[in-house]
PDB file of C-alpha atoms in Angstrom:
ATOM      1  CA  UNK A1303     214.705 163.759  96.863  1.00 38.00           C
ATOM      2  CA  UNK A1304     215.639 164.312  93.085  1.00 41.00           C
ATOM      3  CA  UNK A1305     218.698 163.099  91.669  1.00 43.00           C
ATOM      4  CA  UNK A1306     220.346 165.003  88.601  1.00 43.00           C
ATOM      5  CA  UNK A1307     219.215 163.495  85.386  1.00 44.00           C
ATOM      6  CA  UNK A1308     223.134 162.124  84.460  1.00 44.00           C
ATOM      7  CA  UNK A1309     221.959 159.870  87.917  1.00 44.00           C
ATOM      8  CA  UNK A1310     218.591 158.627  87.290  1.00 41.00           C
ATOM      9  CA  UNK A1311     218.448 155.036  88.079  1.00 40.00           C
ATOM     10  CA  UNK A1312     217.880 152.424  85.393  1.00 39.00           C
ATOM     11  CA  UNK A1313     215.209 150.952  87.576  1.00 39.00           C
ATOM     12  CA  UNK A1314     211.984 152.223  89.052  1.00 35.00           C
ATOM     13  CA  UNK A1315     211.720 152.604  92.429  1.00 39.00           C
ATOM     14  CA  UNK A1316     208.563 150.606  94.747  1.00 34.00           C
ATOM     15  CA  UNK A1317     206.945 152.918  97.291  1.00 49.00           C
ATOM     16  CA  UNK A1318     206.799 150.328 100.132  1.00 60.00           C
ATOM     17  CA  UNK A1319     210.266 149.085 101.433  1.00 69.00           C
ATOM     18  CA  UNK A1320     209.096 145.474 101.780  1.00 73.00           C
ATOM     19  CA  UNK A1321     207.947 146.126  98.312  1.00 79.00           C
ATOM     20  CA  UNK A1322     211.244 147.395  97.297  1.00 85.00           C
ATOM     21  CA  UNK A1323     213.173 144.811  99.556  1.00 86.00           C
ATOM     22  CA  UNK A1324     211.230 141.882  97.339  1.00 88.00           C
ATOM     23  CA  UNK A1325     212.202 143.596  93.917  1.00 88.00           C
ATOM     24  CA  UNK A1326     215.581 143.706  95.079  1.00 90.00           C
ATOM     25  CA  UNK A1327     215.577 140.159  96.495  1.00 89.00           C
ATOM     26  CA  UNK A1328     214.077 138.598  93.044  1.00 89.00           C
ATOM     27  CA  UNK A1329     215.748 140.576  90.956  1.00 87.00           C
ATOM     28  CA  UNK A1330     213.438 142.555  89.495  1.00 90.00           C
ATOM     29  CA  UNK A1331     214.798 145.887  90.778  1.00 90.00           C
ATOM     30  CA  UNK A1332     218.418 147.380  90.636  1.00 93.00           C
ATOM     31  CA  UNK A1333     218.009 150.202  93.093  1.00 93.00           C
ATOM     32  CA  UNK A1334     215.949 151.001  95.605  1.00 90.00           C
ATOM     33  CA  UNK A1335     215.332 154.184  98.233  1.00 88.00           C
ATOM     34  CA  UNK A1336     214.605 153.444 101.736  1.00 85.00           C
ATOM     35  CA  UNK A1337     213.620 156.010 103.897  1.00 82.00           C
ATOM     36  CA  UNK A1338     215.539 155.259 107.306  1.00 79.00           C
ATOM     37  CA  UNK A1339     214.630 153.842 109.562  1.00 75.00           C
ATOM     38  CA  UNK A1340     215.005 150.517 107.755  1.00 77.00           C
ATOM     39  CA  UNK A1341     216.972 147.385 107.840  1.00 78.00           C
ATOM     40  CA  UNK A1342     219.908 147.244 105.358  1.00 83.00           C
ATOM     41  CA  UNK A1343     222.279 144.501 106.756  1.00 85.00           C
ATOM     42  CA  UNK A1344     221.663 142.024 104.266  1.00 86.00           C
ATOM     43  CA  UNK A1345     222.247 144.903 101.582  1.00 92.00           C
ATOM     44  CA  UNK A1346     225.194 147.181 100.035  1.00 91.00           C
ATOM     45  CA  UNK A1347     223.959 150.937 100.493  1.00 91.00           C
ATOM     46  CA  UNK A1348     225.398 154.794 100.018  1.00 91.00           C
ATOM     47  CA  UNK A1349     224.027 156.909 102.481  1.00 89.00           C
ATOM     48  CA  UNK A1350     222.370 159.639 100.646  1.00 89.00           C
ATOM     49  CA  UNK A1351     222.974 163.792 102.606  1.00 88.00           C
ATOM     50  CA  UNK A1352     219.708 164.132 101.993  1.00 84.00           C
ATOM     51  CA  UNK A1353     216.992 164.349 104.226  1.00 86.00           C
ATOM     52  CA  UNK A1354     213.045 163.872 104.521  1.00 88.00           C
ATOM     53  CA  UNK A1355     211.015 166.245 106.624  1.00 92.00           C
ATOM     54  CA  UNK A1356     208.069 164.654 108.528  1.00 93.00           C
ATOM     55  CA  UNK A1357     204.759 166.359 109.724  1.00 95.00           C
ATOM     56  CA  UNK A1358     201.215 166.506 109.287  1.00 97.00           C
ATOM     57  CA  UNK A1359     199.259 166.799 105.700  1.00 97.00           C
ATOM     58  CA  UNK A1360     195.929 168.424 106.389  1.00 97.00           C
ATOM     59  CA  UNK A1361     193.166 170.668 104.796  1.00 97.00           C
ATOM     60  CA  UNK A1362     193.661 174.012 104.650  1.00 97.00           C
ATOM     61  CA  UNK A1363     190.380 175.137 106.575  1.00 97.00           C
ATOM     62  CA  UNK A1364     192.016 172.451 109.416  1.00 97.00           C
ATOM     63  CA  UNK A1365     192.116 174.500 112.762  1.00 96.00           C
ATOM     64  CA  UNK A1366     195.991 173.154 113.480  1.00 97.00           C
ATOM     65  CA  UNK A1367     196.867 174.831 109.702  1.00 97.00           C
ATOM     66  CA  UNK A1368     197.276 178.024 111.116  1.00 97.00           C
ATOM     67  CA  UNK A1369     200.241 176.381 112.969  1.00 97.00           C
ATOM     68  CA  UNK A1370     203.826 176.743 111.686  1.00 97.00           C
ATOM     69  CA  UNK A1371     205.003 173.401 113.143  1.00 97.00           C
ATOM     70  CA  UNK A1372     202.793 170.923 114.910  1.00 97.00           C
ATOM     71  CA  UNK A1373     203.694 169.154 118.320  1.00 96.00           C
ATOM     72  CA  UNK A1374     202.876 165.517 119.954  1.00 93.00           C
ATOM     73  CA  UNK A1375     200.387 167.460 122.257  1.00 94.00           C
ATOM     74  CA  UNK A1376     197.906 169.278 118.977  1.00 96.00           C
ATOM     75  CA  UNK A1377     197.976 165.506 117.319  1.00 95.00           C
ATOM     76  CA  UNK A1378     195.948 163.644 120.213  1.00 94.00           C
ATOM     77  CA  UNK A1379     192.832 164.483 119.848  1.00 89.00           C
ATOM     78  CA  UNK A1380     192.879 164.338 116.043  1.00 96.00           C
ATOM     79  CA  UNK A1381     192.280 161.661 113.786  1.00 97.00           C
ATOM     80  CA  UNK A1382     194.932 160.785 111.878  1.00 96.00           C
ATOM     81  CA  UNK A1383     195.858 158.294 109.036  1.00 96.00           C
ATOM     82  CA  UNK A1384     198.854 156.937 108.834  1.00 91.00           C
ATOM     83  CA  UNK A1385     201.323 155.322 106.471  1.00 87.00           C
ATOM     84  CA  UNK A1386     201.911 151.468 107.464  1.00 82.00           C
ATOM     85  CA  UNK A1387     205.966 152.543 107.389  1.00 75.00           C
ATOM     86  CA  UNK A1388     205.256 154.869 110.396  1.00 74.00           C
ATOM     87  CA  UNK A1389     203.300 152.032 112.158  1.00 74.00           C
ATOM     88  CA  UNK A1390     206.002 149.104 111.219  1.00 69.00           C
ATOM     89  CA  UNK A1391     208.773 148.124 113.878  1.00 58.00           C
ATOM     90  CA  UNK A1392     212.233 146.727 112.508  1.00 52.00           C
ATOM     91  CA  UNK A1393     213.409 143.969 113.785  1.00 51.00           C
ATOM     92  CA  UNK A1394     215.620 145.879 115.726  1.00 55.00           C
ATOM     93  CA  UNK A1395     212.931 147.054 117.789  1.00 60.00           C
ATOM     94  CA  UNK A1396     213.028 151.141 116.702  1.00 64.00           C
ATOM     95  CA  UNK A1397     210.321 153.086 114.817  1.00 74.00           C
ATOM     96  CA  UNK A1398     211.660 156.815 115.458  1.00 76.00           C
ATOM     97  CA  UNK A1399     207.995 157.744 114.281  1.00 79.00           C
ATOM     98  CA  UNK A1400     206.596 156.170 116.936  1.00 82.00           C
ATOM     99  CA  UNK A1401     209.362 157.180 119.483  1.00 85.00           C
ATOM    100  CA  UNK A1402     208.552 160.845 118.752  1.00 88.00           C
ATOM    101  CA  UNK A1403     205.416 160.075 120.151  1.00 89.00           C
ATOM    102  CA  UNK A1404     206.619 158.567 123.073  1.00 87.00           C
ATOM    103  CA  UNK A1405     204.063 158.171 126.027  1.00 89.00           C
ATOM    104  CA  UNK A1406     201.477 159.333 124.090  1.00 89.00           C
ATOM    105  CA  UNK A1407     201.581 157.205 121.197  1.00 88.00           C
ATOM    106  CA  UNK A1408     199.545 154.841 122.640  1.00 87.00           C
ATOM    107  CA  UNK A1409     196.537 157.834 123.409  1.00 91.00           C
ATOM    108  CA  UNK A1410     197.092 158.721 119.163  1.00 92.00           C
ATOM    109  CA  UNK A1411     193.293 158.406 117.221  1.00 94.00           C
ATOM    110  CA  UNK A1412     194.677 156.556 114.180  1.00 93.00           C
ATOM    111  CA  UNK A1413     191.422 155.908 111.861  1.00 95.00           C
ATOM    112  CA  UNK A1414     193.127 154.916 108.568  1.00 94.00           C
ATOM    113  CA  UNK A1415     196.197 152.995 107.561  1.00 92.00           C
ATOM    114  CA  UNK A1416     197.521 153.687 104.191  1.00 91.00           C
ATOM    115  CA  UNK A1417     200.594 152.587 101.775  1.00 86.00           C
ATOM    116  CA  UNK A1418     200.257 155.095  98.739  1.00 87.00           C
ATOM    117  CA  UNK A1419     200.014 159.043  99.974  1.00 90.00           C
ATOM    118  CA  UNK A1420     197.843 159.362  97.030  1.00 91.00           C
ATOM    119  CA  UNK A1421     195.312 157.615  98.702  1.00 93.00           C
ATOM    120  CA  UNK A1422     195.817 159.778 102.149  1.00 94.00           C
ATOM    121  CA  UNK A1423     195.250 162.605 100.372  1.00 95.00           C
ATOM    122  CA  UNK A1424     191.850 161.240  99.341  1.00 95.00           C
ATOM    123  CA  UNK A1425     190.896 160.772 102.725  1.00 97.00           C
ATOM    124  CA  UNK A1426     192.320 163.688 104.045  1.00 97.00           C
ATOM    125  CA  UNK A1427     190.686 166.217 101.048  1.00 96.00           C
ATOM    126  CA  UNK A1428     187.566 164.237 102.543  1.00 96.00           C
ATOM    127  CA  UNK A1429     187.819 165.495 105.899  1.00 95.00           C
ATOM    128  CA  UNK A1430     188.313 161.733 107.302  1.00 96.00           C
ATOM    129  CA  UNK A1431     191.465 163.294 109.118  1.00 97.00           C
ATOM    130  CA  UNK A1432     194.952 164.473 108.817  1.00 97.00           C
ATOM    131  CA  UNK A1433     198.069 162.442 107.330  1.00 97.00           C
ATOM    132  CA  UNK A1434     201.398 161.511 109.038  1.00 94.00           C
ATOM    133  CA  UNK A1435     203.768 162.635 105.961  1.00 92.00           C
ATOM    134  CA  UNK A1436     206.754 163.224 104.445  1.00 91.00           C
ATOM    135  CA  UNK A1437     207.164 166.762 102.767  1.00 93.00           C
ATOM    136  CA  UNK A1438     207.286 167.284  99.112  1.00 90.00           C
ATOM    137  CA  UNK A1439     205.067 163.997  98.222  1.00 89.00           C
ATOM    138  CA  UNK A1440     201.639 166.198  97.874  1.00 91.00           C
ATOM    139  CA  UNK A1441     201.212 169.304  95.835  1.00 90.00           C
ATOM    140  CA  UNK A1442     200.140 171.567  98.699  1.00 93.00           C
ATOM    141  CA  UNK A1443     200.501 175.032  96.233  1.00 92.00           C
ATOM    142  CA  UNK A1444     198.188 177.231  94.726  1.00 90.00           C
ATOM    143  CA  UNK A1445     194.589 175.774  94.486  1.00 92.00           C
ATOM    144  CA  UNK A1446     195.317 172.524  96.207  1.00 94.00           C
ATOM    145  CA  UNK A1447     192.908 172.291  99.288  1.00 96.00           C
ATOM    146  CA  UNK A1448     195.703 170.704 101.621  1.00 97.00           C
ATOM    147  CA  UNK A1449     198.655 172.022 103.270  1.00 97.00           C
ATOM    148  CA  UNK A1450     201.990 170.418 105.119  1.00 97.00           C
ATOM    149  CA  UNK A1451     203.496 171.404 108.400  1.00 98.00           C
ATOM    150  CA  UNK A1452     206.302 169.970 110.054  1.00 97.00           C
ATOM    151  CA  UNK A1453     206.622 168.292 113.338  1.00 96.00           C
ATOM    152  CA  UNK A1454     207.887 170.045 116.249  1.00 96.00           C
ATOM    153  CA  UNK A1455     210.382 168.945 117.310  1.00 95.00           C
ATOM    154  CA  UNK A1456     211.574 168.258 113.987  1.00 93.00           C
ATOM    155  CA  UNK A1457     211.747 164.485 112.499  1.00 90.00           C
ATOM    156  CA  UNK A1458     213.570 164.443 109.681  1.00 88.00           C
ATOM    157  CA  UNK A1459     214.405 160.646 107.906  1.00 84.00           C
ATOM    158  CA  UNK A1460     217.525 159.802 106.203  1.00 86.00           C
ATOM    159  CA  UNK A1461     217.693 158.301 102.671  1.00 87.00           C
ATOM    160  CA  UNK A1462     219.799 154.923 102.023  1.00 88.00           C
ATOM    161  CA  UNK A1463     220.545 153.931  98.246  1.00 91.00           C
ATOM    162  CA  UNK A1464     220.177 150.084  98.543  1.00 92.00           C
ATOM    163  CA  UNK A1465     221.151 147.208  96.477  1.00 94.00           C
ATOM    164  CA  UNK A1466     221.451 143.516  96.630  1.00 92.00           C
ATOM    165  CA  UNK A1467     225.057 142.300  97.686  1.00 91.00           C
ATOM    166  CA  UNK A1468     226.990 140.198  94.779  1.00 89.00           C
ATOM    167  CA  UNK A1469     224.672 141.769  92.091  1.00 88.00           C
ATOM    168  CA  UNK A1470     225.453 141.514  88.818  1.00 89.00           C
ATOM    169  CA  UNK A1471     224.417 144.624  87.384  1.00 92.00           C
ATOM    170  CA  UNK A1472     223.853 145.859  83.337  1.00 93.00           C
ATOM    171  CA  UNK A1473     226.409 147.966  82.222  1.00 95.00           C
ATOM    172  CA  UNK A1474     223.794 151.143  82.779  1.00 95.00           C
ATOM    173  CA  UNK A1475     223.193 150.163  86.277  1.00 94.00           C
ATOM    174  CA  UNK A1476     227.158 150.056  86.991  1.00 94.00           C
ATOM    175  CA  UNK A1477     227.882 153.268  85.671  1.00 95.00           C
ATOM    176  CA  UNK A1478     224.742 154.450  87.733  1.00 94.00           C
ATOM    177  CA  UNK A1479     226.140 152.935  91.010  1.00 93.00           C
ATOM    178  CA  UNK A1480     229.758 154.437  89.859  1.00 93.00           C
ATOM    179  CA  UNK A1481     228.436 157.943  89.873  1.00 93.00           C
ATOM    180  CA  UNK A1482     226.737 157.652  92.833  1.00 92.00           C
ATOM    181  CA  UNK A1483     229.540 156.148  94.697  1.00 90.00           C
ATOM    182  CA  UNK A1484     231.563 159.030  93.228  1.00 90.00           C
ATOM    183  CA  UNK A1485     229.369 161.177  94.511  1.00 90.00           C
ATOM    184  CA  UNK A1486     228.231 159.967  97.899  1.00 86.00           C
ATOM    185  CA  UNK A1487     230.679 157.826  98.945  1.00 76.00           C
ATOM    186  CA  UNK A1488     231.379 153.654  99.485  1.00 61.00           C
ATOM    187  CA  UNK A1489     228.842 152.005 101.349  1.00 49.00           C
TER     188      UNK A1489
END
């Protein structure tokens, strides 16, 4: 998801949530971006309209590319790498990704765990097996040897701004969280 400029954060953003969740905890990030699901009790959030498509990064010569949308049943007998988000369990007991699976999670050939989609698409360009995704993260145009496709039925992941509760924030990080609350809402 991209933000106007006027509402770029004053922080970077971690691509792990326990990664972000620490930065926020010590202090050493603002703002973060946690793709849902995720635990956010013990933080203030917005919840953000926009939403993340999930589905299956792959090489275009892949047999399922022909596909428009790809289904719990084409994903069994393929080896697939996965980000350790889709594998992780909140404490709440839900994973959606894995409840899309249902039944047939536990039949799923997972061969590679990853935490940076760079380094899926290294494995995945190397024929070691296609990536559980979100869209947008990979250049999949022009000369790019990969390609996305969605899930069917559709999984789709809201977004939650996130921040620690009682921060004190810098005066650009308050007028960020002021024109985002403008914007989105009051957590």
């Amino acid at each position: 998801m991209c933000l106007p400029d006027e509402l770029s954060p004053p922080a970077s953003f971690a691509a792990y949530p326990p990664d972000i969740t620490e930065r926020l905890d010590n202090g050493t990030l603002d703002f973060g971006l946690l793709i849902q699901p995720a635990d956010v009790v013990k933080y203030d959030f917005v919840n953000l309209p926009a939403t993340d498509v999930r589905g299956v990064l792959m090489r275009k010569d892949h047999p399922l590319a022909q596909k428009e949308a790809i289904t719990r049943r084409d994903l069994l007998e393929v080896p697939l790498i996965c980000s350790r988000k889709f594998l992780q369990q909140l404490e709440s007991g839900r994973n959606d990704c894995v409840d899309w699976f249902g039944k047939d999670f536990e039949k799923l050939n997972i061969v590679a765990v990853y935490n940076l989609v760079y380094n899926a698409t290294l494995m995945v360009e190397e024929g070691l097996g296609c990536a559980l995704s979100l869209d947008g993260l990979v250049n999949v145009s022009g000369d790019s040897p990969l390609c996305f496709r969605p899930l069917s039925p559709p999984l789709e992941s809201k977004l939650n701004l996130v921040w620690k509760k009682y921060q004190l924030f810098s005066k650009a990080a308050e007028v960020f969280l002021e024109r985002i609350q403008e914007r989105f809402g009051e957590p």
